[in-house]
Short mmCIF file of C-alpha atoms in Angstrom, two decimals:
data_model
loop_
_atom_site.label_atom_id
_atom_site.label_comp_id
_atom_site.label_asym_id
_atom_site.label_seq_id
_atom_site.Cartn_x
_atom_site.Cartn_y
_atom_site.Cartn_z
CA UNK V 1220 9.39 -29.94 -5.09
CA UNK V 1221 12.56 -28.48 -4.67
CA UNK V 1222 12.84 -30.06 -8.85
CA UNK V 1223 9.82 -27.66 -9.07
CA UNK V 1224 11.38 -24.55 -7.83
CA UNK V 1225 14.21 -25.06 -10.05
CA UNK V 1226 12.92 -25.20 -12.76
CA UNK V 1227 10.14 -22.65 -12.43
CA UNK V 1228 13.11 -20.52 -11.65
CA UNK V 1229 14.67 -21.38 -14.85
CA UNK V 1230 11.49 -20.20 -16.61
CA UNK V 1231 13.01 -16.84 -18.74
CA UNK V 1232 9.59 -15.89 -18.28
CA UNK V 1233 9.14 -15.78 -14.82
CA UNK V 1234 13.07 -14.65 -14.40
CA UNK V 1235 11.42 -11.30 -16.42
CA UNK V 1236 9.38 -11.34 -13.20
CA UNK V 1237 11.51 -12.04 -10.64
CA UNK V 1238 12.50 -7.87 -9.61
CA UNK V 1239 8.92 -7.58 -8.81
CA UNK V 1240 8.89 -11.22 -6.53
CA UNK V 1241 11.70 -10.14 -4.40
CA UNK V 1242 9.28 -7.39 -3.26
CA UNK V 1243 7.23 -7.39 -1.27
CA UNK V 1244 3.77 -5.62 -2.30
CA UNK V 1245 3.79 -2.59 0.23
CA UNK V 1246 7.37 -1.69 -1.61
CA UNK V 1247 6.18 -1.71 -5.25
CA UNK V 1248 2.57 -0.32 -4.29
CA UNK V 1249 4.13 2.77 -2.31
CA UNK V 1250 7.34 2.70 -5.52
CA UNK V 1251 4.70 3.17 -8.15
CA UNK V 1252 2.79 5.19 -6.79
CA UNK V 1253 5.61 7.76 -4.24
CA UNK V 1254 7.80 7.95 -7.69
CA UNK V 1255 6.00 10.20 -9.45
CA UNK V 1256 5.24 12.36 -7.47
CA UNK V 1257 8.50 12.59 -5.54
CA UNK V 1258 10.26 14.07 -8.92
CA UNK V 1259 7.23 16.77 -9.23
CA UNK V 1260 8.10 17.63 -5.57
CA UNK V 1261 12.05 17.52 -6.56
CA UNK V 1262 11.42 19.17 -9.81
CA UNK V 1263 8.91 21.73 -8.84
CA UNK V 1264 12.19 22.31 -5.89
CA UNK V 1265 14.49 22.60 -8.52
CA UNK V 1266 12.65 25.10 -10.81
CA UNK V 1267 12.09 27.64 -7.26
CA UNK V 1268 15.94 27.27 -6.88
CA UNK V 1269 16.98 28.03 -10.10
CA UNK V 1270 14.81 31.35 -9.91
CA UNK V 1271 15.80 32.40 -7.09
CA UNK V 1272 19.72 31.18 -8.04
CA UNK V 1273 19.13 33.96 -11.96
CA UNK V 1274 16.96 36.21 -9.88
CA UNK V 1275 20.11 36.84 -7.76
CA UNK V 1276 22.39 36.83 -10.52
CA UNK V 1277 21.01 39.98 -12.13
CA UNK V 1278 19.90 41.78 -8.68
CA UNK V 1279 23.62 41.80 -8.57
CA UNK V 1280 24.36 42.42 -11.79
CA UNK V 1281 21.91 45.45 -11.93
CA UNK V 1282 23.30 46.66 -8.41
CA UNK V 1283 26.77 46.37 -10.25
CA UNK V 1284 25.58 48.36 -13.64
CA UNK V 1285 23.65 51.13 -11.74
CA UNK V 1286 26.54 51.78 -9.27
CA UNK V 1287 29.24 52.16 -12.62
CA UNK V 1288 26.74 53.91 -14.77
CA UNK V 1289 26.37 56.31 -11.89
CA UNK V 1290 29.13 56.83 -11.63
CA UNK V 1291 30.10 57.29 -14.79
CA UNK V 1292 26.87 60.03 -15.29
CA UNK V 1293 29.10 61.90 -12.38
CA UNK V 1294 30.59 65.07 -13.82
CA UNK V 1295 29.55 64.70 -17.63
CA UNK V 1296 28.35 67.34 -19.44
CA UNK V 1297 24.48 66.88 -21.10
CA UNK V 1298 25.39 65.57 -24.27
CA UNK V 1299 27.75 62.64 -22.42
CA UNK V 1300 24.86 61.80 -20.53
CA UNK V 1301 22.78 61.35 -23.21
CA UNK V 1302 25.51 59.88 -24.79
CA UNK V 1303 25.88 57.87 -22.41
CA UNK V 1304 21.93 56.79 -22.12
CA UNK V 1305 22.12 55.30 -25.24
CA UNK V 1306 25.12 53.53 -25.94
CA UNK V 1307 24.41 51.51 -22.21
CA UNK V 1308 20.68 51.17 -22.56
CA UNK V 1309 20.69 49.85 -25.63
CA UNK V 1310 24.20 47.69 -25.42
CA UNK V 1311 22.61 46.22 -21.68
CA UNK V 1312 18.66 46.84 -22.68
CA UNK V 1313 18.12 48.25 -20.19
CA UNK V 1314 15.50 51.59 -19.60
CA UNK V 1315 17.65 54.20 -18.12
CA UNK V 1316 16.27 57.80 -16.56
CA UNK V 1317 18.42 60.44 -15.04
CA UNK V 1318 16.19 62.49 -12.24
CA UNK V 1319 17.64 66.14 -11.42
CA UNK V 1320 17.78 67.54 -8.18
CA UNK V 1321 14.18 68.91 -7.51
CA UNK V 1322 13.38 65.04 -8.53
CA UNK V 1323 12.49 65.75 -12.06
CA UNK V 1324 12.87 63.92 -14.97
CA UNK V 1325 15.77 65.02 -17.09
CA UNK V 1326 16.79 62.24 -19.09
CA UNK V 1327 14.79 58.66 -20.65
CA UNK V 1328 16.84 56.40 -22.82
CA UNK V 1329 13.94 55.12 -23.71
CA UNK V 1330 12.89 58.79 -25.34
CA UNK V 1331 16.69 59.50 -26.88
CA UNK V 1332 16.76 56.20 -28.80
CA UNK V 1333 13.82 53.56 -29.24
CA UNK V 1334 13.31 51.09 -26.31
CA UNK V 1335 15.57 47.80 -25.94
CA UNK V 1336 12.34 46.23 -24.66
CA UNK V 1337 9.02 46.37 -24.37
CA UNK V 1338 6.12 45.83 -21.73
CA UNK V 1339 2.48 45.47 -22.57
CA UNK V 1340 0.05 46.81 -20.40
CA UNK V 1341 -2.41 44.67 -18.82
CA UNK V 1342 -5.44 45.18 -21.24
CA UNK V 1343 -3.16 43.28 -24.04
CA UNK V 1344 -2.18 40.47 -21.76
CA UNK V 1345 -4.62 36.83 -22.13
CA UNK V 1346 -4.86 35.93 -18.71
CA UNK V 1347 -6.10 32.18 -20.17
CA UNK V 1348 -2.19 31.35 -21.89
CA UNK V 1349 -1.15 28.18 -20.62
CA UNK V 1350 2.18 29.63 -19.61
CA UNK V 1351 0.54 32.70 -17.88
CA UNK V 1352 -1.67 30.73 -15.45
CA UNK V 1353 1.40 27.88 -14.57
CA UNK V 1354 3.54 30.67 -14.22
CA UNK V 1355 0.91 31.84 -11.18
CA UNK V 1356 0.16 27.95 -10.43
CA UNK V 1357 4.52 27.53 -9.93
CA UNK V 1358 4.50 30.09 -7.50
CA UNK V 1359 1.32 29.76 -5.12
CA UNK V 1360 3.21 26.06 -5.34
CA UNK V 1361 6.26 27.12 -3.81
CA UNK V 1362 4.49 29.28 -1.61
CA UNK V 1363 6.33 32.53 -3.21
CA UNK V 1364 5.21 36.18 -1.94
CA UNK V 1365 3.50 37.93 -3.99
CA UNK V 1366 5.45 40.55 -5.53
CA UNK V 1367 3.78 44.38 -6.84
CA UNK V 1368 3.04 45.13 -10.57
CA UNK V 1369 5.31 46.76 -12.56
CA UNK V 1370 2.43 50.04 -14.12
CA UNK V 1371 4.60 52.62 -14.77
CA UNK V 1372 3.75 56.64 -13.35
CA UNK V 1373 1.66 59.06 -14.66
CA UNK V 1374 3.78 61.36 -13.28
CA UNK V 1375 7.91 61.90 -14.31
CA UNK V 1376 8.88 63.11 -11.52
CA UNK V 1377 10.66 60.67 -8.29
CA UNK V 1378 8.34 60.97 -5.76
CA UNK V 1379 6.81 58.26 -8.22
CA UNK V 1380 9.94 55.53 -7.60
CA UNK V 1381 9.83 54.18 -3.61
CA UNK V 1382 13.32 52.77 -4.83
CA UNK V 1383 14.60 56.46 -5.73
CA UNK V 1384 13.02 58.20 -2.45
CA UNK V 1385 14.84 56.39 -0.51
CA UNK V 1386 18.60 56.34 -2.50
CA UNK V 1387 18.16 59.92 -2.58
CA UNK V 1388 17.25 60.32 1.24
CA UNK V 1389 19.60 57.63 2.35
CA UNK V 1390 22.81 58.42 -0.47
CA UNK V 1391 22.59 54.20 -1.30
CA UNK V 1392 21.87 52.19 -3.95
CA UNK V 1393 18.23 50.44 -3.53
CA UNK V 1394 16.64 47.70 -5.70
CA UNK V 1395 13.26 46.64 -6.48
CA UNK V 1396 11.61 43.40 -7.92
CA UNK V 1397 8.46 43.75 -9.53
CA UNK V 1398 5.79 41.80 -11.60
CA UNK V 1399 5.56 42.62 -15.37
CA UNK V 1400 1.53 42.31 -16.63
CA UNK V 1401 2.53 39.25 -18.52
CA UNK V 1402 3.95 37.51 -15.82
CA UNK V 1403 7.85 38.31 -16.28
CA UNK V 1404 9.79 40.23 -13.61
CA UNK V 1405 11.33 44.02 -13.42
CA UNK V 1406 13.92 45.37 -11.74
CA UNK V 1407 14.49 48.84 -10.60
CA UNK V 1408 17.43 49.51 -9.15
CA UNK V 1409 17.99 53.83 -8.01
CA UNK V 1410 21.52 55.28 -8.24
CA UNK V 1411 23.13 58.69 -6.45
CA UNK V 1412 24.72 60.70 -9.27
CA UNK V 1413 27.36 62.07 -8.12
CA UNK V 1414 27.09 65.19 -5.54
CA UNK V 1415 25.08 66.95 -7.36
CA UNK V 1416 21.40 65.42 -5.90
CA UNK V 1417 20.81 63.56 -9.87
CA UNK V 1418 19.27 60.09 -9.15
CA UNK V 1419 19.17 57.59 -11.75
CA UNK V 1420 16.69 54.35 -12.42
CA UNK V 1421 18.07 51.28 -13.89
CA UNK V 1422 15.12 49.58 -15.32
CA UNK V 1423 15.97 45.44 -16.92
CA UNK V 1424 12.94 43.03 -17.70
CA UNK V 1425 15.00 39.83 -17.67
CA UNK V 1426 13.18 37.83 -19.99
CA UNK V 1427 15.44 35.48 -19.85
CA UNK V 1428 14.68 34.53 -16.53
CA UNK V 1429 10.84 33.56 -17.01
CA UNK V 1430 12.32 31.76 -20.31
CA UNK V 1431 14.78 29.92 -19.23
CA UNK V 1432 12.18 29.04 -15.79
CA UNK V 1433 9.48 27.65 -18.54
CA UNK V 1434 11.60 25.65 -20.80
CA UNK V 1435 12.84 24.17 -17.47
CA UNK V 1436 9.74 23.32 -16.45
CA UNK V 1437 8.77 21.91 -19.62
CA UNK V 1438 11.13 19.80 -19.93
CA UNK V 1439 10.31 18.83 -15.78
CA UNK V 1440 6.70 18.59 -16.93
CA UNK V 1441 7.82 16.04 -20.04
CA UNK V 1442 9.68 13.73 -17.16
CA UNK V 1443 7.21 13.09 -14.62
CA UNK V 1444 4.73 12.35 -17.61
CA UNK V 1445 6.37 9.89 -18.30
CA UNK V 1446 7.28 8.58 -15.58
CA UNK V 1447 3.35 9.15 -14.68
CA UNK V 1448 2.80 6.98 -17.66
CA UNK V 1449 5.38 4.06 -16.69
CA UNK V 1450 3.25 4.33 -13.52
CA UNK V 1451 0.11 3.27 -14.87
CA UNK V 1452 1.94 0.42 -16.90
CA UNK V 1453 3.77 -0.64 -13.62
CA UNK V 1454 0.58 -0.32 -11.94
CA UNK V 1455 -1.58 -2.74 -14.61
CA UNK V 1456 1.39 -4.70 -14.47
CA UNK V 1457 1.68 -5.05 -10.55
CA UNK V 1458 -2.57 -5.08 -10.75
CA UNK V 1459 -1.52 -8.45 -12.86
CA UNK V 1460 0.87 -9.63 -10.53
CA UNK V 1461 -1.82 -9.76 -7.59
CA UNK V 1462 -5.20 -10.80 -9.23
CA UNK V 1463 -3.68 -13.42 -11.28
CA UNK V 1464 -2.38 -15.62 -8.60
CA UNK V 1465 -5.07 -14.09 -6.36
CA UNK V 1466 -8.47 -15.78 -9.26
CA UNK V 1467 -6.30 -18.62 -9.04
CA UNK V 1468 -6.14 -19.46 -5.55
CA UNK V 1469 -10.09 -18.66 -5.39
CA UNK V 1470 -11.06 -21.11 -8.40
CA UNK V 1471 -8.87 -23.91 -6.38
CA UNK V 1472 -10.68 -22.91 -3.03
CA UNK V 1473 -14.03 -22.82 -4.70
CA UNK V 1474 -13.29 -26.86 -6.61
CA UNK V 1475 -11.75 -27.51 -2.82
CA UNK V 1476 -15.31 -26.03 -0.91
CA UNK V 1477 -17.08 -27.93 -3.62
CA UNK V 1478 -15.10 -31.47 -2.82
CA UNK V 1479 -15.79 -32.54 -6.56
CA UNK V 1480 -11.96 -32.89 -7.22
CA UNK V 1481 -9.86 -33.98 -3.75
CA UNK V 1482 -7.18 -34.56 -6.16
CA UNK V 1483 -7.14 -30.67 -6.80
CA UNK V 1484 -4.28 -29.30 -6.61
CA UNK V 1485 -3.62 -25.13 -5.08
CA UNK V 1486 -0.98 -23.52 -6.08
CA UNK V 1487 1.68 -23.00 -3.96
CA UNK V 1488 3.82 -19.94 -6.16
CA UNK V 1489 7.07 -21.41 -4.74
CA UNK V 1490 8.73 -18.54 -7.54
CA UNK V 1491 6.49 -15.57 -5.65
CA UNK V 1492 8.92 -14.59 -2.24
CA UNK V 1493 6.22 -11.88 -1.66
CA UNK V 1494 2.50 -11.23 0.34
CA UNK V 1495 0.91 -13.62 -2.54
CA UNK V 1496 3.12 -16.43 -2.07
CA UNK V 1497 2.77 -16.87 1.71
CA UNK V 1498 -1.20 -16.95 1.10
CA UNK V 1499 -0.54 -19.49 -1.86
CA UNK V 1500 1.49 -21.92 0.79
CA UNK V 1501 -0.13 -21.21 3.51
CA UNK V 1502 -4.00 -22.14 1.88
CA UNK V 1503 -1.69 -25.46 0.56
CA UNK V 1504 -1.06 -25.59 3.72
CA UNK V 1505 -4.02 -24.99 5.68
CA UNK V 1506 -5.73 -27.68 2.86
CA UNK V 1507 -3.74 -30.49 3.17
CA UNK V 1508 -4.58 -30.07 7.00
CA UNK V 1509 -7.73 -30.05 6.27
CA UNK V 1510 -7.91 -32.91 3.98
CA UNK V 1511 -6.28 -34.65 6.62
CA UNK V 1512 -7.92 -33.53 9.44
CA UNK V 1513 -11.30 -34.99 7.58
CA UNK V 1514 -10.15 -38.04 6.36
CA UNK V 1515 -8.48 -39.05 10.28
CA UNK V 1516 -12.91 -37.86 11.19
CA UNK V 1517 -13.58 -39.74 8.97
CA UNK V 1518 -11.78 -42.97 9.74
CA UNK V 1519 -12.54 -42.43 13.13
CA UNK V 1520 -16.81 -42.51 12.63
CA UNK V 1521 -16.30 -45.64 11.18
CA UNK V 1522 -14.05 -47.24 13.57
CA UNK V 1523 -16.22 -46.42 16.07
CA UNK V 1524 -19.72 -47.49 13.80
CA UNK V 1525 -17.35 -50.77 13.53
CA UNK V 1526 -16.34 -51.06 17.39
CA UNK V 1527 -20.08 -50.10 18.53
CA UNK V 1528 -21.18 -52.35 16.16
CA UNK V 1529 -19.60 -55.71 17.55
CA UNK V 1530 -21.22 -54.97 21.77
CA UNK V 1531 -24.40 -53.55 19.97
CA UNK V 1532 -25.26 -57.01 18.16
CA UNK V 1533 -24.11 -58.57 21.32
CA UNK V 1534 -26.08 -56.69 23.98
CA UNK V 1535 -29.26 -57.41 21.20
CA UNK V 1536 -28.80 -61.00 20.89
CA UNK V 1537 -28.18 -61.61 24.36
CA UNK V 1538 -32.25 -59.46 25.37
CA UNK V 1539 -33.47 -60.84 22.42
CA UNK V 1540 -32.95 -64.59 23.79
CA UNK V 1541 -34.26 -63.39 27.16
CA UNK V 1542 -37.75 -63.74 26.52
CA UNK V 1543 -37.05 -67.62 25.10
CA UNK V 1544 -35.17 -68.78 27.95
CA UNK V 1545 -36.93 -70.32 31.23
CA UNK V 1546 -33.56 -71.69 32.39
CA UNK V 1547 -32.17 -69.58 35.20
CA UNK V 1548 -28.81 -70.49 34.96
CA UNK V 1549 -28.78 -69.79 31.28
CA UNK V 1550 -30.89 -66.66 31.81
CA UNK V 1551 -28.49 -65.63 34.65
CA UNK V 1552 -25.28 -66.10 31.99
CA UNK V 1553 -27.27 -63.97 28.89
CA UNK V 1554 -27.49 -61.75 32.26
CA UNK V 1555 -24.15 -61.30 32.06
CA UNK V 1556 -23.38 -61.40 28.81
CA UNK V 1557 -25.70 -58.65 28.52
CA UNK V 1558 -24.12 -56.29 31.65
CA UNK V 1559 -20.41 -56.62 30.05
CA UNK V 1560 -21.44 -55.64 26.97
CA UNK V 1561 -23.66 -52.25 28.53
CA UNK V 1562 -19.54 -51.50 30.05
CA UNK V 1563 -18.31 -52.20 26.89
CA UNK V 1564 -20.47 -49.57 25.32
CA UNK V 1565 -20.12 -47.18 27.85
CA UNK V 1566 -15.90 -47.76 28.54
CA UNK V 1567 -15.88 -47.49 24.58
CA UNK V 1568 -17.80 -44.11 24.67
CA UNK V 1569 -16.13 -42.71 27.37
CA UNK V 1570 -12.69 -43.32 25.96
CA UNK V 1571 -14.20 -42.11 22.24
CA UNK V 1572 -16.10 -38.53 23.66
CA UNK V 1573 -12.29 -38.46 25.56
CA UNK V 1574 -9.98 -38.91 22.07
CA UNK V 1575 -11.81 -36.30 19.97
CA UNK V 1576 -11.63 -33.61 22.20
CA UNK V 1577 -8.50 -33.81 23.41
CA UNK V 1578 -7.12 -32.16 20.55
CA UNK V 1579 -9.09 -28.91 21.31
CA UNK V 1580 -8.69 -28.79 25.02
CA UNK V 1581 -5.38 -28.87 24.66
CA UNK V 1582 -4.88 -26.51 22.19
CA UNK V 1583 -6.59 -23.10 24.55
CA UNK V 1584 -4.70 -25.11 28.18
CA UNK V 1585 -2.24 -23.28 29.27
CA UNK V 1586 0.80 -24.79 29.94
CA UNK V 1587 2.96 -24.47 33.50
CA UNK V 1588 5.81 -26.12 34.58
CA UNK V 1589 5.94 -30.28 35.63
CA UNK V 1590 8.38 -32.02 37.32
CA UNK V 1591 8.34 -35.80 35.43
CA UNK V 1592 10.17 -37.19 39.02
CA UNK V 1593 6.80 -36.16 41.24
CA UNK V 1594 4.56 -36.62 38.63
CA UNK V 1595 5.52 -40.54 38.00
CA UNK V 1596 6.25 -40.91 41.89
CA UNK V 1597 2.95 -39.83 42.60
CA UNK V 1598 1.45 -41.81 39.60
CA UNK V 1599 3.04 -44.98 40.59
CA UNK V 1600 2.22 -44.94 44.52
CA UNK V 1601 -1.40 -44.24 43.52
CA UNK V 1602 -1.65 -47.05 41.88
CA UNK V 1603 -0.14 -49.15 44.49
CA UNK V 1604 -2.62 -48.33 46.59
CA UNK V 1605 -5.83 -49.03 44.15
CA UNK V 1606 -3.89 -52.42 43.51
CA UNK V 1607 -3.80 -51.05 39.46
CA UNK V 1608 -0.39 -52.96 39.18
CA UNK V 1609 -1.88 -56.47 40.18
CA UNK V 1610 1.35 -56.85 41.85
CA UNK V 1611 3.71 -56.03 40.13
CA UNK V 1612 6.41 -53.73 41.73
CA UNK V 1613 7.15 -50.38 39.44
CA UNK V 1614 10.49 -49.86 40.25
CA UNK V 1615 11.47 -46.00 39.01
CA UNK V 1616 15.02 -45.07 37.54
CA UNK V 1617 16.40 -41.11 37.55
CA UNK V 1618 19.44 -39.55 37.70
CA UNK V 1619 21.12 -36.09 39.11
CA UNK V 1620 19.34 -33.99 37.20
CA UNK V 1621 15.22 -31.97 37.00
CA UNK V 1622 13.35 -33.76 34.79
CA UNK V 1623 10.98 -30.10 34.72
CA UNK V 1624 8.30 -29.67 31.37
CA UNK V 1625 5.98 -27.55 30.35
CA UNK V 1626 2.60 -28.92 29.86
CA UNK V 1627 -0.29 -30.40 31.71
CA UNK V 1628 0.13 -31.90 34.50
CA UNK V 1629 -3.66 -34.01 34.27
CA UNK V 1630 -3.46 -34.79 30.57
CA UNK V 1631 0.49 -35.98 30.88
CA UNK V 1632 -0.70 -37.71 34.24
CA UNK V 1633 -3.52 -39.46 31.10
CA UNK V 1634 -0.13 -40.45 29.27
CA UNK V 1635 1.70 -42.24 32.03
CA UNK V 1636 -1.42 -44.09 33.45
CA UNK V 1637 -2.00 -45.74 29.89
CA UNK V 1638 1.49 -46.95 29.26
CA UNK V 1639 1.37 -48.30 32.85
CA UNK V 1640 -1.59 -50.14 32.06
CA UNK V 1641 0.18 -51.58 28.74
CA UNK V 1642 3.09 -52.31 30.54
CA UNK V 1643 1.28 -53.47 33.57
CA UNK V 1644 -1.17 -56.05 30.46
CA UNK V 1645 1.66 -57.81 29.09
CA UNK V 1646 3.91 -58.09 31.75
CA UNK V 1647 3.92 -62.07 33.92
CA UNK V 1648 2.97 -61.65 37.27
CA UNK V 1649 5.71 -60.77 39.84
CA UNK V 1650 7.94 -59.61 36.86
CA UNK V 1651 8.66 -55.97 37.13
CA UNK V 1652 8.41 -52.56 34.93
CA UNK V 1653 11.09 -50.65 35.45
CA UNK V 1654 10.67 -46.62 34.70
CA UNK V 1655 13.76 -44.40 33.68
CA UNK V 1656 14.09 -41.11 33.38
CA UNK V 1657 16.54 -39.53 31.81
CA UNK V 1658 17.44 -36.16 29.88
CA UNK V 1659 19.55 -35.42 26.91
CA UNK V 1660 19.86 -32.16 24.41
CA UNK V 1661 17.21 -30.33 26.04
CA UNK V 1662 14.28 -33.06 26.03
CA UNK V 1663 13.11 -35.17 28.70
CA UNK V 1664 12.43 -39.42 28.33
CA UNK V 1665 10.59 -41.09 30.17
CA UNK V 1666 10.15 -44.47 29.10
CA UNK V 1667 8.68 -47.76 30.61
CA UNK V 1668 9.95 -50.31 30.57
CA UNK V 1669 8.04 -54.36 30.68
CA UNK V 1670 9.22 -57.62 30.76
CA UNK V 1671 6.28 -59.32 28.90
CA UNK V 1672 6.77 -60.21 25.27
CA UNK V 1673 7.68 -57.36 23.32
CA UNK V 1674 6.27 -55.46 20.01
CA UNK V 1675 7.80 -56.47 16.82
CA UNK V 1676 9.32 -54.36 14.44
CA UNK V 1677 6.46 -54.20 12.31
CA UNK V 1678 3.91 -53.87 14.60
CA UNK V 1679 5.41 -51.25 16.74
CA UNK V 1680 3.30 -48.33 15.10
CA UNK V 1681 -0.16 -50.30 14.59
CA UNK V 1682 0.00 -49.84 18.48
CA UNK V 1683 -0.65 -46.12 18.64
CA UNK V 1684 -3.18 -46.56 15.79
CA UNK V 1685 -6.92 -46.61 17.32
CA UNK V 1686 -8.90 -49.55 18.25
CA UNK V 1687 -5.86 -51.56 17.02
CA UNK V 1688 -6.11 -54.28 19.77
CA UNK V 1689 -3.35 -56.92 20.55
CA UNK V 1690 -4.02 -58.16 23.60
CA UNK V 1691 -1.61 -60.93 26.09
CA UNK V 1692 -3.66 -64.62 26.05
CA UNK V 1693 -5.46 -65.15 28.76
CA UNK V 1694 -7.03 -61.27 28.89
CA UNK V 1695 -11.45 -61.27 29.42
CA UNK V 1696 -11.79 -59.66 25.36
CA UNK V 1697 -13.87 -56.15 25.20
CA UNK V 1698 -11.63 -54.57 28.24
CA UNK V 1699 -9.87 -52.89 26.43
CA UNK V 1700 -11.40 -50.14 24.09
CA UNK V 1701 -7.79 -50.57 21.62
CA UNK V 1702 -7.72 -45.74 22.70
CA UNK V 1703 -5.78 -46.31 24.94
CA UNK V 1704 -2.28 -45.21 23.31
CA UNK V 1705 -3.35 -43.95 21.32
CA UNK V 1706 -4.81 -40.68 22.98
CA UNK V 1707 -1.29 -40.96 25.04
CA UNK V 1708 0.48 -40.41 21.40
CA UNK V 1709 -2.39 -37.83 20.76
CA UNK V 1710 -1.00 -35.75 24.12
CA UNK V 1711 2.70 -36.43 23.57
CA UNK V 1712 2.27 -34.41 19.85
CA UNK V 1713 -0.11 -31.69 21.34
CA UNK V 1714 2.85 -30.85 23.78
CA UNK V 1715 5.34 -31.02 21.20
CA UNK V 1716 6.71 -34.11 21.91
CA UNK V 1717 6.85 -37.79 20.33
CA UNK V 1718 5.44 -40.93 21.67
CA UNK V 1719 7.28 -44.93 20.34
CA UNK V 1720 7.83 -47.77 20.49
CA UNK V 1721 11.25 -50.02 21.11
CA UNK V 1722 12.62 -52.76 22.18
CA UNK V 1723 14.31 -53.47 25.86
CA UNK V 1724 17.84 -51.98 25.71
CA UNK V 1725 20.32 -55.55 25.78
CA UNK V 1726 18.30 -57.51 24.08
CA UNK V 1727 16.87 -58.31 27.28
CA UNK V 1728 12.32 -59.52 26.44
CA UNK V 1729 9.72 -56.81 26.51
CA UNK V 1730 8.77 -54.06 25.12
CA UNK V 1731 9.77 -49.99 26.28
CA UNK V 1732 7.69 -47.50 25.03
CA UNK V 1733 9.09 -43.95 25.12
CA UNK V 1734 7.50 -40.61 25.98
CA UNK V 1735 10.34 -37.62 24.75
CA UNK V 1736 9.28 -34.06 26.07
CA UNK V 1737 10.95 -30.94 25.46
CA UNK V 1738 12.58 -30.19 29.20
CA UNK V 1739 11.62 -26.76 30.39
CA UNK V 1740 14.22 -23.65 30.35
#
């Protein structure tokens, strides 16, 4: 599998997609969808800031121009004032008007010379124009305050201009920003001229600001559209990187469900490090586990049928012969055989039922601290009282320290009972059985040693197979189901432990079965 992964990593087609497979699906989806919005939002904020900066500069310029022009006009003759109005208005593209002390219009640069700019009337503006609409949409997006419309008053009096009224009252330059009908801005600056009560009104139409903002907005719009296109392409690419492997997984899952091909392999997608790769590997592992469980169930069912068939055949033979036999002694023998077979079947059914529900019970059980030292001593004491050790002495060897593990005491008791039953079966009469408790690197070991013939190396794994029965000579047939050690190993593995067989240390004759469990923390 590792070699296969390395080959896949070397594929140039996969190298092109590596960037996406190193990122989670959530990160990729967010990146693809949020990037254009971020660019759009950043562009809008930039344009609003850019426009405000330009307007601030023009405000300062209008203030300076109004003050300089007012100083230049102060004390000048009428002819000189008109000449200055024409010159400054033409050079700076301004409209300059001078009002007398009584508020009457005295001079107008647009009346003295051709206008340097032209503002259209509202009726002349096409509000369906794209630029005009975009200006309005832009103002709504950034929340720009509504500006008053620039309308030329019908009266030529200074009282028609609020900024002129304030400038005359406060003797300070006043600046006002208005909107022209075509969406551009109009800046009015009113400044007192000298000490005679005259007032200057400067009007500027900074069309270049609107044009600059529109140009920048067009650039931003093109960038956003470009990224939207890239985002759309990435979205299709992302969909392919998601849909294609999911489709492969679905097809594999369907083939597994139909069961037509036991050799079907669920793709593990080892080159992917995202959620889909994790899903593929999880489904592959789950499928392998299910197949293993199905094979185990099928094998178990076949073994059960085989094991029950033998005593059933013997029982049927005995019961059929009873009707044909008149000899009381022979009938008694047949009844003994039938009774023995019934007990054997009952034992098999009980052991099979226990073996089939152990996994489910332990998966739902809550583990609690169990002191193996105390548990072993209680088990040995109870067995001696019931005579289950059959005269064999059980010696317990435990050093200092704690032998506490996490588990289900009743099930661990079953394991130890089965190990002691096995030792009693193979140990000669009056031979001792040793139980050793030790601890190493966070593991508690419980070893049960007997003085029997031992277990050959080639059979040390087979003794844990279900229905495996290799009994000592002289033991009555059918007294053991062959499930004891298999059940014991199942319980040990359910406790994250192990159970294995080995020879006794030091080359001493006999078998040693070792239960290893994680120590409680």
